[in-house]
Amino acid sequence: GEDVEQSLFLSVREGDSSVINCTYTDSSSTYLYWYKQEPGAGLQLLTYIFSNMDMKQDQRLTVLLNKKDKHLSLRIADTQTGDSAIYFCAETPLSGGYQKVTFGIGTKLQVIP
Amino acid sequence: NAGVTQTPKFRVLKTGQSMTLLCAQDMNHEYMYWYRQDPGMGLRLIHYSVGEGTTAKGEVPDGYNVSRLKKQNFLLGLESAAPSQTSVYFCASSYSRGRPDSAKNIQYFGAGTRLSVL
Protein backbone atom coordinates (compact mmCIF):
# COMPACT_ATOMS: atom_id res chain seq x y z
CA GLY A 1 0.00 0.00 0.00
CA GLU A 2 0.92 3.63 -0.05
CA ASP A 3 3.42 4.92 2.47
CA VAL A 4 4.67 8.41 3.28
CA GLU A 5 7.80 8.90 5.37
CA GLN A 6 9.20 11.96 7.09
CA SER A 7 11.85 12.71 9.65
CA LEU A 8 10.50 13.51 13.10
CA PHE A 9 12.29 16.70 14.04
CA LEU A 10 14.05 19.74 12.58
CA SER A 11 15.59 22.66 14.42
CA VAL A 12 16.62 25.90 12.70
CA ARG A 13 17.59 29.43 13.71
CA GLU A 14 15.24 32.31 13.02
CA GLY A 15 16.02 33.86 9.65
CA ASP A 16 17.56 30.69 8.21
CA SER A 17 15.87 28.49 5.62
CA SER A 18 14.13 25.29 6.68
CA VAL A 19 13.91 22.24 4.46
CA ILE A 20 11.48 19.50 5.41
CA ASN A 21 11.73 16.27 3.46
CA CYS A 22 9.27 13.53 2.59
CA THR A 23 9.33 10.34 0.55
CA TYR A 24 6.33 8.48 -0.81
CA THR A 25 5.77 5.15 -2.50
CA ASP A 26 2.71 5.60 -4.73
CA SER A 27 3.81 5.27 -8.36
CA SER A 28 0.61 6.55 -9.96
CA SER A 29 -0.21 10.14 -10.77
CA THR A 30 -0.89 11.82 -7.51
CA TYR A 31 -1.43 15.00 -5.60
CA LEU A 32 1.06 15.76 -2.83
CA TYR A 33 0.30 18.11 0.03
CA TRP A 34 1.94 19.94 2.86
CA TYR A 35 -0.20 20.60 5.92
CA LYS A 36 0.78 22.67 8.97
CA GLN A 37 -0.41 21.93 12.51
CA GLU A 38 0.13 24.60 15.13
CA PRO A 39 -0.03 23.62 18.82
CA GLY A 40 -3.56 22.76 19.93
CA ALA A 41 -5.01 23.15 16.45
CA GLY A 42 -6.05 21.04 13.50
CA LEU A 43 -4.15 20.61 10.26
CA GLN A 44 -4.24 23.42 7.75
CA LEU A 45 -3.30 23.04 4.10
CA LEU A 46 -0.19 25.04 3.21
CA THR A 47 0.29 24.06 -0.39
CA TYR A 48 -0.01 21.17 -2.81
CA ILE A 49 1.63 20.01 -6.02
CA PHE A 50 0.58 17.66 -8.74
CA SER A 51 3.03 14.90 -9.65
CA ASN A 52 3.63 16.24 -13.17
CA MET A 53 5.18 19.41 -11.70
CA ASP A 54 8.77 19.85 -10.50
CA MET A 55 8.39 22.95 -8.40
CA LYS A 56 5.83 25.28 -6.91
CA GLN A 57 6.54 28.56 -5.18
CA ASP A 58 4.21 30.53 -2.96
CA GLN A 59 5.77 33.52 -1.16
CA ARG A 60 8.24 32.04 1.39
CA LEU A 61 7.31 28.45 0.53
CA THR A 62 8.96 26.40 -2.20
CA VAL A 63 7.91 22.84 -2.93
CA LEU A 64 10.31 20.64 -4.89
CA LEU A 65 9.32 17.29 -6.33
CA ASN A 66 11.73 14.65 -7.59
CA LYS A 67 9.34 12.23 -9.18
CA LYS A 68 12.04 9.71 -10.09
CA ASP A 69 13.11 9.36 -6.45
CA LYS A 70 9.58 10.00 -5.11
CA HIS A 71 11.02 12.74 -2.92
CA LEU A 72 9.14 15.87 -1.89
CA SER A 73 10.56 18.80 0.02
CA LEU A 74 9.17 21.97 1.56
CA ARG A 75 11.54 24.91 1.86
CA ILE A 76 10.58 27.80 4.12
CA ALA A 77 12.67 30.90 3.47
CA ASP A 78 13.48 33.34 6.28
CA THR A 79 11.99 31.04 8.91
CA GLN A 80 10.14 32.84 11.69
CA THR A 81 9.16 31.73 15.20
CA GLY A 82 5.57 31.59 13.98
CA ASP A 83 6.61 28.79 11.64
CA SER A 84 7.19 26.51 14.63
CA ALA A 85 4.69 23.70 14.10
CA ILE A 86 4.33 20.14 12.91
CA TYR A 87 4.41 19.76 9.13
CA PHE A 88 2.66 16.82 7.50
CA CYS A 89 3.35 15.51 4.04
CA ALA A 90 0.39 13.70 2.43
CA GLU A 91 -0.49 12.17 -0.89
CA THR A 92 -3.56 10.95 -2.73
CA PRO A 93 -3.82 9.20 -6.09
CA LEU A 94 -5.41 11.03 -9.01
CA SER A 95 -8.58 9.18 -9.74
CA GLY A 96 -12.30 9.69 -9.77
CA GLY A 97 -14.46 9.28 -6.71
CA TYR A 98 -13.24 8.82 -3.16
CA GLN A 99 -9.51 8.31 -2.74
CA LYS A 100 -7.66 7.80 0.49
CA VAL A 101 -5.23 10.49 1.62
CA THR A 102 -2.10 9.01 3.20
CA PHE A 103 -0.37 11.22 5.76
CA GLY A 104 3.20 11.09 6.95
CA ILE A 105 3.99 11.00 10.65
CA GLY A 106 4.75 14.72 10.77
CA THR A 107 7.98 16.71 11.18
CA LYS A 108 8.18 18.99 14.19
CA LEU A 109 9.92 22.24 13.23
CA GLN A 110 11.50 24.15 16.09
CA VAL A 111 12.61 27.71 15.33
CA ILE A 112 15.23 29.08 17.70
CA PRO A 113 15.09 32.87 18.19
CA ASN B 1 -16.47 31.14 8.15
CA ALA B 2 -17.07 28.24 10.54
CA GLY B 3 -15.63 25.46 8.34
CA VAL B 4 -15.37 22.28 10.42
CA THR B 5 -16.52 22.48 14.03
CA GLN B 6 -15.90 19.77 16.62
CA THR B 7 -17.57 19.44 19.99
CA PRO B 8 -16.55 19.00 22.72
CA LYS B 9 -12.98 20.36 22.76
CA PHE B 10 -11.96 18.38 25.85
CA ARG B 11 -13.40 15.44 27.69
CA VAL B 12 -12.35 13.08 30.48
CA LEU B 13 -14.05 9.70 30.70
CA LYS B 14 -13.82 6.76 33.04
CA THR B 15 -13.19 3.33 31.59
CA GLY B 16 -16.44 1.84 30.35
CA GLN B 17 -18.28 5.12 29.87
CA SER B 18 -19.71 6.09 26.52
CA MET B 19 -19.69 9.34 24.62
CA THR B 20 -20.32 10.86 21.22
CA LEU B 21 -18.10 13.34 19.43
CA LEU B 22 -19.86 15.66 17.03
CA CYS B 23 -18.44 17.07 13.83
CA ALA B 24 -20.28 19.66 11.74
CA GLN B 25 -19.22 21.23 8.45
CA ASP B 26 -20.84 24.06 6.56
CA MET B 27 -19.01 23.69 3.24
CA ASN B 28 -21.45 21.26 1.62
CA HIS B 29 -18.71 18.62 1.52
CA GLU B 30 -19.55 15.11 0.46
CA TYR B 31 -16.76 13.31 2.31
CA MET B 32 -16.10 13.35 6.03
CA TYR B 33 -13.46 11.63 8.15
CA TRP B 34 -12.52 10.85 11.72
CA TYR B 35 -8.84 10.54 12.62
CA ARG B 36 -6.98 9.99 15.84
CA GLN B 37 -3.57 11.49 16.49
CA ASP B 38 -1.15 9.86 18.89
CA PRO B 39 2.47 10.78 19.65
CA GLY B 40 4.88 9.18 17.21
CA MET B 41 2.07 7.68 15.12
CA GLY B 42 0.79 10.57 13.07
CA LEU B 43 -2.80 10.55 11.90
CA ARG B 44 -4.73 7.31 11.67
CA LEU B 45 -8.08 7.08 9.93
CA ILE B 46 -10.82 5.60 12.11
CA HIS B 47 -13.91 5.80 9.88
CA TYR B 48 -14.99 7.86 6.93
CA SER B 49 -18.11 8.68 4.93
CA VAL B 50 -18.52 9.40 1.23
CA GLY B 51 -22.03 10.73 1.57
CA GLU B 52 -25.12 11.09 3.70
CA GLY B 53 -26.22 7.75 5.06
CA THR B 54 -22.94 5.95 4.22
CA THR B 55 -19.97 5.05 6.41
CA ALA B 56 -16.88 2.90 5.97
CA LYS B 57 -14.03 1.59 8.14
CA GLY B 58 -10.61 3.14 8.10
CA GLU B 59 -7.33 1.81 9.52
CA VAL B 60 -8.30 1.62 13.20
CA PRO B 61 -12.10 1.22 13.48
CA ASP B 62 -12.31 -1.15 16.46
CA GLY B 63 -14.07 0.31 19.50
CA TYR B 64 -15.70 3.12 17.51
CA ASN B 65 -18.96 3.58 15.64
CA VAL B 66 -20.05 6.40 13.37
CA SER B 67 -23.19 7.79 11.81
CA ARG B 68 -23.87 10.29 9.04
CA LEU B 69 -27.60 10.91 9.17
CA LYS B 70 -27.25 14.43 7.81
CA LYS B 71 -24.77 15.56 5.18
CA GLN B 72 -23.30 18.24 7.40
CA ASN B 73 -22.80 16.09 10.50
CA PHE B 74 -20.54 13.11 11.25
CA LEU B 75 -20.75 11.54 14.70
CA LEU B 76 -18.11 9.36 16.33
CA GLY B 77 -19.24 7.13 19.18
CA LEU B 78 -17.31 5.29 21.84
CA GLU B 79 -19.62 2.71 23.40
CA SER B 80 -17.30 1.54 26.17
CA ALA B 81 -14.24 3.75 26.47
CA ALA B 82 -10.83 2.22 27.17
CA PRO B 83 -7.56 3.91 28.21
CA SER B 84 -6.13 2.99 24.79
CA GLN B 85 -8.63 5.44 23.30
CA THR B 86 -6.95 8.38 25.03
CA SER B 87 -6.01 10.53 22.07
CA VAL B 88 -6.69 13.69 20.12
CA TYR B 89 -9.51 13.17 17.64
CA PHE B 90 -9.77 15.18 14.45
CA CYS B 91 -12.65 15.45 12.06
CA ALA B 92 -12.09 16.52 8.47
CA SER B 93 -14.16 17.01 5.35
CA SER B 94 -13.49 17.32 1.65
CA TYR B 95 -14.96 17.41 -1.83
CA SER B 96 -17.73 19.67 -2.85
CA ARG B 97 -19.16 19.00 -6.29
CA GLY B 98 -18.23 21.68 -8.79
CA ARG B 99 -15.61 23.42 -6.63
CA PRO B 100 -12.09 23.87 -8.05
CA ASP B 101 -10.43 22.12 -5.13
CA SER B 102 -12.67 19.05 -5.45
CA ALA B 103 -10.40 17.04 -7.71
CA LYS B 104 -7.48 17.62 -5.38
CA ASN B 105 -9.18 16.02 -2.36
CA ILE B 106 -8.03 18.77 -0.04
CA GLN B 107 -9.15 18.02 3.49
CA TYR B 108 -10.31 20.68 5.92
CA PHE B 109 -9.78 19.89 9.58
CA GLY B 110 -11.52 20.78 12.80
CA ALA B 111 -9.58 21.98 15.85
CA GLY B 112 -9.69 18.58 17.54
CA THR B 113 -11.11 16.94 20.66
CA ARG B 114 -8.73 15.94 23.43
CA LEU B 115 -10.05 12.81 25.11
CA SER B 116 -8.61 11.20 28.21
CA VAL B 117 -9.89 7.84 29.41
CA LEU B 118 -8.94 7.04 32.99
PDB file of C-alpha atoms in Angstrom:
ATOM      1  CA  GLY A   1       0.000   0.000   0.000  1.00  0.00           C
ATOM      2  CA  GLU A   2       0.923   3.629  -0.055  1.00  0.00           C
ATOM      3  CA  ASP A   3       3.425   4.922   2.468  1.00  0.00           C
ATOM      4  CA  VAL A   4       4.670   8.413   3.277  1.00  0.00           C
ATOM      5  CA  GLU A   5       7.796   8.899   5.372  1.00  0.00           C
ATOM      6  CA  GLN A   6       9.196  11.957   7.088  1.00  0.00           C
ATOM      7  CA  SER A   7      11.850  12.711   9.649  1.00  0.00           C
ATOM      8  CA  LEU A   8      10.502  13.509  13.105  1.00  0.00           C
ATOM      9  CA  PHE A   9      12.289  16.697  14.041  1.00  0.00           C
ATOM     10  CA  LEU A  10      14.054  19.740  12.582  1.00  0.00           C
ATOM     11  CA  SER A  11      15.594  22.661  14.424  1.00  0.00           C
ATOM     12  CA  VAL A  12      16.620  25.902  12.695  1.00  0.00           C
ATOM     13  CA  ARG A  13      17.590  29.430  13.713  1.00  0.00           C
ATOM     14  CA  GLU A  14      15.240  32.305  13.025  1.00  0.00           C
ATOM     15  CA  GLY A  15      16.022  33.856   9.655  1.00  0.00           C
ATOM     16  CA  ASP A  16      17.561  30.691   8.213  1.00  0.00           C
ATOM     17  CA  SER A  17      15.870  28.494   5.620  1.00  0.00           C
ATOM     18  CA  SER A  18      14.135  25.293   6.681  1.00  0.00           C
ATOM     19  CA  VAL A  19      13.907  22.239   4.460  1.00  0.00           C
ATOM     20  CA  ILE A  20      11.482  19.495   5.414  1.00  0.00           C
ATOM     21  CA  ASN A  21      11.726  16.275   3.455  1.00  0.00           C
ATOM     22  CA  CYS A  22       9.266  13.525   2.594  1.00  0.00           C
ATOM     23  CA  THR A  23       9.332  10.344   0.548  1.00  0.00           C
ATOM     24  CA  TYR A  24       6.332   8.484  -0.808  1.00  0.00           C
ATOM     25  CA  THR A  25       5.772   5.150  -2.504  1.00  0.00           C
ATOM     26  CA  ASP A  26       2.713   5.599  -4.732  1.00  0.00           C
ATOM     27  CA  SER A  27       3.810   5.270  -8.359  1.00  0.00           C
ATOM     28  CA  SER A  28       0.611   6.553  -9.956  1.00  0.00           C
ATOM     29  CA  SER A  29      -0.212  10.144 -10.769  1.00  0.00           C
ATOM     30  CA  THR A  30      -0.888  11.825  -7.515  1.00  0.00           C
ATOM     31  CA  TYR A  31      -1.427  15.005  -5.596  1.00  0.00           C
ATOM     32  CA  LEU A  32       1.065  15.755  -2.827  1.00  0.00           C
ATOM     33  CA  TYR A  33       0.297  18.108   0.026  1.00  0.00           C
ATOM     34  CA  TRP A  34       1.943  19.941   2.863  1.00  0.00           C
ATOM     35  CA  TYR A  35      -0.200  20.598   5.923  1.00  0.00           C
ATOM     36  CA  LYS A  36       0.779  22.665   8.975  1.00  0.00           C
ATOM     37  CA  GLN A  37      -0.405  21.929  12.506  1.00  0.00           C
ATOM     38  CA  GLU A  38       0.132  24.601  15.132  1.00  0.00           C
ATOM     39  CA  PRO A  39      -0.030  23.615  18.821  1.00  0.00           C
ATOM     40  CA  GLY A  40      -3.557  22.762  19.928  1.00  0.00           C
ATOM     41  CA  ALA A  41      -5.011  23.152  16.450  1.00  0.00           C
ATOM     42  CA  GLY A  42      -6.050  21.044  13.499  1.00  0.00           C
ATOM     43  CA  LEU A  43      -4.147  20.606  10.256  1.00  0.00           C
ATOM     44  CA  GLN A  44      -4.241  23.419   7.753  1.00  0.00           C
ATOM     45  CA  LEU A  45      -3.302  23.039   4.099  1.00  0.00           C
ATOM     46  CA  LEU A  46      -0.193  25.042   3.210  1.00  0.00           C
ATOM     47  CA  THR A  47       0.286  24.059  -0.393  1.00  0.00           C
ATOM     48  CA  TYR A  48      -0.007  21.173  -2.812  1.00  0.00           C
ATOM     49  CA  ILE A  49       1.632  20.008  -6.018  1.00  0.00           C
ATOM     50  CA  PHE A  50       0.580  17.656  -8.742  1.00  0.00           C
ATOM     51  CA  SER A  51       3.035  14.905  -9.654  1.00  0.00           C
ATOM     52  CA  ASN A  52       3.629  16.242 -13.169  1.00  0.00           C
ATOM     53  CA  MET A  53       5.182  19.412 -11.697  1.00  0.00           C
ATOM     54  CA  ASP A  54       8.769  19.847 -10.504  1.00  0.00           C
ATOM     55  CA  MET A  55       8.388  22.950  -8.396  1.00  0.00           C
ATOM     56  CA  LYS A  56       5.827  25.277  -6.913  1.00  0.00           C
ATOM     57  CA  GLN A  57       6.536  28.560  -5.185  1.00  0.00           C
ATOM     58  CA  ASP A  58       4.212  30.534  -2.964  1.00  0.00           C
ATOM     59  CA  GLN A  59       5.766  33.515  -1.164  1.00  0.00           C
ATOM     60  CA  ARG A  60       8.239  32.042   1.385  1.00  0.00           C
ATOM     61  CA  LEU A  61       7.309  28.454   0.531  1.00  0.00           C
ATOM     62  CA  THR A  62       8.963  26.399  -2.202  1.00  0.00           C
ATOM     63  CA  VAL A  63       7.909  22.835  -2.927  1.00  0.00           C
ATOM     64  CA  LEU A  64      10.308  20.644  -4.895  1.00  0.00           C
ATOM     65  CA  LEU A  65       9.317  17.286  -6.326  1.00  0.00           C
ATOM     66  CA  ASN A  66      11.734  14.653  -7.586  1.00  0.00           C
ATOM     67  CA  LYS A  67       9.339  12.230  -9.185  1.00  0.00           C
ATOM     68  CA  LYS A  68      12.039   9.705 -10.090  1.00  0.00           C
ATOM     69  CA  ASP A  69      13.112   9.356  -6.452  1.00  0.00           C
ATOM     70  CA  LYS A  70       9.581  10.004  -5.106  1.00  0.00           C
ATOM     71  CA  HIS A  71      11.018  12.745  -2.918  1.00  0.00           C
ATOM     72  CA  LEU A  72       9.140  15.867  -1.888  1.00  0.00           C
ATOM     73  CA  SER A  73      10.557  18.803   0.020  1.00  0.00           C
ATOM     74  CA  LEU A  74       9.169  21.966   1.564  1.00  0.00           C
ATOM     75  CA  ARG A  75      11.539  24.912   1.858  1.00  0.00           C
ATOM     76  CA  ILE A  76      10.583  27.799   4.117  1.00  0.00           C
ATOM     77  CA  ALA A  77      12.666  30.896   3.465  1.00  0.00           C
ATOM     78  CA  ASP A  78      13.483  33.340   6.280  1.00  0.00           C
ATOM     79  CA  THR A  79      11.994  31.042   8.911  1.00  0.00           C
ATOM     80  CA  GLN A  80      10.138  32.845  11.694  1.00  0.00           C
ATOM     81  CA  THR A  81       9.164  31.734  15.200  1.00  0.00           C
ATOM     82  CA  GLY A  82       5.568  31.594  13.980  1.00  0.00           C
ATOM     83  CA  ASP A  83       6.611  28.789  11.638  1.00  0.00           C
ATOM     84  CA  SER A  84       7.192  26.505  14.631  1.00  0.00           C
ATOM     85  CA  ALA A  85       4.692  23.705  14.104  1.00  0.00           C
ATOM     86  CA  ILE A  86       4.333  20.139  12.910  1.00  0.00           C
ATOM     87  CA  TYR A  87       4.411  19.756   9.130  1.00  0.00           C
ATOM     88  CA  PHE A  88       2.663  16.820   7.504  1.00  0.00           C
ATOM     89  CA  CYS A  89       3.346  15.506   4.039  1.00  0.00           C
ATOM     90  CA  ALA A  90       0.394  13.699   2.427  1.00  0.00           C
ATOM     91  CA  GLU A  91      -0.487  12.165  -0.894  1.00  0.00           C
ATOM     92  CA  THR A  92      -3.559  10.948  -2.731  1.00  0.00           C
ATOM     93  CA  PRO A  93      -3.821   9.204  -6.094  1.00  0.00           C
ATOM     94  CA  LEU A  94      -5.411  11.028  -9.007  1.00  0.00           C
ATOM     95  CA  SER A  95      -8.579   9.180  -9.742  1.00  0.00           C
ATOM     96  CA  GLY A  96     -12.304   9.686  -9.775  1.00  0.00           C
ATOM     97  CA  GLY A  97     -14.464   9.276  -6.710  1.00  0.00           C
ATOM     98  CA  TYR A  98     -13.242   8.822  -3.155  1.00  0.00           C
ATOM     99  CA  GLN A  99      -9.512   8.314  -2.742  1.00  0.00           C
ATOM    100  CA  LYS A 100      -7.660   7.804   0.486  1.00  0.00           C
ATOM    101  CA  VAL A 101      -5.228  10.485   1.619  1.00  0.00           C
ATOM    102  CA  THR A 102      -2.099   9.012   3.197  1.00  0.00           C
ATOM    103  CA  PHE A 103      -0.374  11.223   5.757  1.00  0.00           C
ATOM    104  CA  GLY A 104       3.199  11.086   6.955  1.00  0.00           C
ATOM    105  CA  ILE A 105       3.987  10.996  10.646  1.00  0.00           C
ATOM    106  CA  GLY A 106       4.749  14.724  10.768  1.00  0.00           C
ATOM    107  CA  THR A 107       7.980  16.710  11.178  1.00  0.00           C
ATOM    108  CA  LYS A 108       8.183  18.989  14.189  1.00  0.00           C
ATOM    109  CA  LEU A 109       9.921  22.240  13.235  1.00  0.00           C
ATOM    110  CA  GLN A 110      11.502  24.148  16.091  1.00  0.00           C
ATOM    111  CA  VAL A 111      12.605  27.712  15.331  1.00  0.00           C
ATOM    112  CA  ILE A 112      15.230  29.076  17.701  1.00  0.00           C
ATOM    113  CA  PRO A 113      15.094  32.874  18.188  1.00  0.00           C
TER     114      PRO A 113
ATOM    115  CA  ASN B   1     -16.467  31.138   8.154  1.00  0.00           C
ATOM    116  CA  ALA B   2     -17.070  28.237  10.540  1.00  0.00           C
ATOM    117  CA  GLY B   3     -15.629  25.461   8.339  1.00  0.00           C
ATOM    118  CA  VAL B   4     -15.365  22.277  10.417  1.00  0.00           C
ATOM    119  CA  THR B   5     -16.517  22.477  14.031  1.00  0.00           C
ATOM    120  CA  GLN B   6     -15.899  19.773  16.620  1.00  0.00           C
ATOM    121  CA  THR B   7     -17.572  19.436  19.992  1.00  0.00           C
ATOM    122  CA  PRO B   8     -16.546  19.004  22.722  1.00  0.00           C
ATOM    123  CA  LYS B   9     -12.985  20.356  22.764  1.00  0.00           C
ATOM    124  CA  PHE B  10     -11.961  18.381  25.849  1.00  0.00           C
ATOM    125  CA  ARG B  11     -13.398  15.437  27.694  1.00  0.00           C
ATOM    126  CA  VAL B  12     -12.353  13.084  30.475  1.00  0.00           C
ATOM    127  CA  LEU B  13     -14.049   9.697  30.702  1.00  0.00           C
ATOM    128  CA  LYS B  14     -13.819   6.761  33.038  1.00  0.00           C
ATOM    129  CA  THR B  15     -13.189   3.328  31.588  1.00  0.00           C
ATOM    130  CA  GLY B  16     -16.443   1.844  30.350  1.00  0.00           C
ATOM    131  CA  GLN B  17     -18.281   5.122  29.873  1.00  0.00           C
ATOM    132  CA  SER B  18     -19.712   6.086  26.521  1.00  0.00           C
ATOM    133  CA  MET B  19     -19.691   9.335  24.616  1.00  0.00           C
ATOM    134  CA  THR B  20     -20.317  10.864  21.216  1.00  0.00           C
ATOM    135  CA  LEU B  21     -18.097  13.342  19.432  1.00  0.00           C
ATOM    136  CA  LEU B  22     -19.862  15.655  17.032  1.00  0.00           C
ATOM    137  CA  CYS B  23     -18.438  17.074  13.827  1.00  0.00           C
ATOM    138  CA  ALA B  24     -20.278  19.661  11.743  1.00  0.00           C
ATOM    139  CA  GLN B  25     -19.219  21.232   8.450  1.00  0.00           C
ATOM    140  CA  ASP B  26     -20.844  24.056   6.556  1.00  0.00           C
ATOM    141  CA  MET B  27     -19.007  23.693   3.235  1.00  0.00           C
ATOM    142  CA  ASN B  28     -21.454  21.256   1.617  1.00  0.00           C
ATOM    143  CA  HIS B  29     -18.707  18.622   1.518  1.00  0.00           C
ATOM    144  CA  GLU B  30     -19.551  15.109   0.458  1.00  0.00           C
ATOM    145  CA  TYR B  31     -16.756  13.308   2.307  1.00  0.00           C
ATOM    146  CA  MET B  32     -16.095  13.352   6.035  1.00  0.00           C
ATOM    147  CA  TYR B  33     -13.456  11.628   8.153  1.00  0.00           C
ATOM    148  CA  TRP B  34     -12.519  10.848  11.716  1.00  0.00           C
ATOM    149  CA  TYR B  35      -8.837  10.540  12.623  1.00  0.00           C
ATOM    150  CA  ARG B  36      -6.978   9.987  15.836  1.00  0.00           C
ATOM    151  CA  GLN B  37      -3.565  11.491  16.488  1.00  0.00           C
ATOM    152  CA  ASP B  38      -1.153   9.861  18.891  1.00  0.00           C
ATOM    153  CA  PRO B  39       2.469  10.783  19.650  1.00  0.00           C
ATOM    154  CA  GLY B  40       4.880   9.183  17.211  1.00  0.00           C
ATOM    155  CA  MET B  41       2.073   7.679  15.116  1.00  0.00           C
ATOM    156  CA  GLY B  42       0.792  10.570  13.072  1.00  0.00           C
ATOM    157  CA  LEU B  43      -2.802  10.554  11.902  1.00  0.00           C
ATOM    158  CA  ARG B  44      -4.732   7.314  11.672  1.00  0.00           C
ATOM    159  CA  LEU B  45      -8.077   7.080   9.931  1.00  0.00           C
ATOM    160  CA  ILE B  46     -10.825   5.602  12.106  1.00  0.00           C
ATOM    161  CA  HIS B  47     -13.907   5.805   9.876  1.00  0.00           C
ATOM    162  CA  TYR B  48     -14.988   7.857   6.929  1.00  0.00           C
ATOM    163  CA  SER B  49     -18.113   8.676   4.928  1.00  0.00           C
ATOM    164  CA  VAL B  50     -18.519   9.401   1.233  1.00  0.00           C
ATOM    165  CA  GLY B  51     -22.030  10.726   1.571  1.00  0.00           C
ATOM    166  CA  GLU B  52     -25.121  11.092   3.701  1.00  0.00           C
ATOM    167  CA  GLY B  53     -26.221   7.747   5.062  1.00  0.00           C
ATOM    168  CA  THR B  54     -22.944   5.955   4.218  1.00  0.00           C
ATOM    169  CA  THR B  55     -19.969   5.050   6.412  1.00  0.00           C
ATOM    170  CA  ALA B  56     -16.878   2.900   5.973  1.00  0.00           C
ATOM    171  CA  LYS B  57     -14.033   1.586   8.136  1.00  0.00           C
ATOM    172  CA  GLY B  58     -10.607   3.135   8.101  1.00  0.00           C
ATOM    173  CA  GLU B  59      -7.328   1.807   9.519  1.00  0.00           C
ATOM    174  CA  VAL B  60      -8.303   1.624  13.203  1.00  0.00           C
ATOM    175  CA  PRO B  61     -12.098   1.225  13.481  1.00  0.00           C
ATOM    176  CA  ASP B  62     -12.307  -1.147  16.455  1.00  0.00           C
ATOM    177  CA  GLY B  63     -14.072   0.310  19.497  1.00  0.00           C
ATOM    178  CA  TYR B  64     -15.700   3.123  17.509  1.00  0.00           C
ATOM    179  CA  ASN B  65     -18.959   3.584  15.644  1.00  0.00           C
ATOM    180  CA  VAL B  66     -20.045   6.400  13.369  1.00  0.00           C
ATOM    181  CA  SER B  67     -23.188   7.791  11.813  1.00  0.00           C
ATOM    182  CA  ARG B  68     -23.869  10.290   9.036  1.00  0.00           C
ATOM    183  CA  LEU B  69     -27.604  10.907   9.165  1.00  0.00           C
ATOM    184  CA  LYS B  70     -27.246  14.426   7.806  1.00  0.00           C
ATOM    185  CA  LYS B  71     -24.767  15.559   5.178  1.00  0.00           C
ATOM    186  CA  GLN B  72     -23.300  18.245   7.399  1.00  0.00           C
ATOM    187  CA  ASN B  73     -22.797  16.089  10.501  1.00  0.00           C
ATOM    188  CA  PHE B  74     -20.543  13.106  11.247  1.00  0.00           C
ATOM    189  CA  LEU B  75     -20.752  11.543  14.698  1.00  0.00           C
ATOM    190  CA  LEU B  76     -18.109   9.360  16.328  1.00  0.00           C
ATOM    191  CA  GLY B  77     -19.242   7.132  19.180  1.00  0.00           C
ATOM    192  CA  LEU B  78     -17.310   5.288  21.836  1.00  0.00           C
ATOM    193  CA  GLU B  79     -19.622   2.705  23.395  1.00  0.00           C
ATOM    194  CA  SER B  80     -17.298   1.544  26.174  1.00  0.00           C
ATOM    195  CA  ALA B  81     -14.238   3.752  26.473  1.00  0.00           C
ATOM    196  CA  ALA B  82     -10.831   2.218  27.166  1.00  0.00           C
ATOM    197  CA  PRO B  83      -7.557   3.911  28.213  1.00  0.00           C
ATOM    198  CA  SER B  84      -6.129   2.990  24.785  1.00  0.00           C
ATOM    199  CA  GLN B  85      -8.628   5.441  23.297  1.00  0.00           C
ATOM    200  CA  THR B  86      -6.951   8.376  25.027  1.00  0.00           C
ATOM    201  CA  SER B  87      -6.007  10.527  22.067  1.00  0.00           C
ATOM    202  CA  VAL B  88      -6.691  13.688  20.123  1.00  0.00           C
ATOM    203  CA  TYR B  89      -9.510  13.172  17.636  1.00  0.00           C
ATOM    204  CA  PHE B  90      -9.774  15.180  14.447  1.00  0.00           C
ATOM    205  CA  CYS B  91     -12.654  15.454  12.065  1.00  0.00           C
ATOM    206  CA  ALA B  92     -12.087  16.519   8.471  1.00  0.00           C
ATOM    207  CA  SER B  93     -14.161  17.011   5.354  1.00  0.00           C
ATOM    208  CA  SER B  94     -13.494  17.317   1.647  1.00  0.00           C
ATOM    209  CA  TYR B  95     -14.962  17.412  -1.833  1.00  0.00           C
ATOM    210  CA  SER B  96     -17.726  19.675  -2.846  1.00  0.00           C
ATOM    211  CA  ARG B  97     -19.155  19.002  -6.286  1.00  0.00           C
ATOM    212  CA  GLY B  98     -18.226  21.677  -8.791  1.00  0.00           C
ATOM    213  CA  ARG B  99     -15.611  23.416  -6.635  1.00  0.00           C
ATOM    214  CA  PRO B 100     -12.090  23.871  -8.050  1.00  0.00           C
ATOM    215  CA  ASP B 101     -10.431  22.118  -5.127  1.00  0.00           C
ATOM    216  CA  SER B 102     -12.668  19.054  -5.448  1.00  0.00           C
ATOM    217  CA  ALA B 103     -10.397  17.036  -7.713  1.00  0.00           C
ATOM    218  CA  LYS B 104      -7.481  17.615  -5.378  1.00  0.00           C
ATOM    219  CA  ASN B 105      -9.183  16.024  -2.355  1.00  0.00           C
ATOM    220  CA  ILE B 106      -8.032  18.775  -0.039  1.00  0.00           C
ATOM    221  CA  GLN B 107      -9.153  18.018   3.494  1.00  0.00           C
ATOM    222  CA  TYR B 108     -10.312  20.684   5.917  1.00  0.00           C
ATOM    223  CA  PHE B 109      -9.782  19.892   9.579  1.00  0.00           C
ATOM    224  CA  GLY B 110     -11.522  20.783  12.802  1.00  0.00           C
ATOM    225  CA  ALA B 111      -9.583  21.976  15.847  1.00  0.00           C
ATOM    226  CA  GLY B 112      -9.685  18.583  17.540  1.00  0.00           C
ATOM    227  CA  THR B 113     -11.110  16.940  20.657  1.00  0.00           C
ATOM    228  CA  ARG B 114      -8.728  15.938  23.435  1.00  0.00           C
ATOM    229  CA  LEU B 115     -10.052  12.813  25.111  1.00  0.00           C
ATOM    230  CA  SER B 116      -8.613  11.200  28.212  1.00  0.00           C
ATOM    231  CA  VAL B 117      -9.890   7.845  29.407  1.00  0.00           C
ATOM    232  CA  LEU B 118      -8.937   7.037  32.985  1.00  0.00           C
TER     233      LEU B 118
END
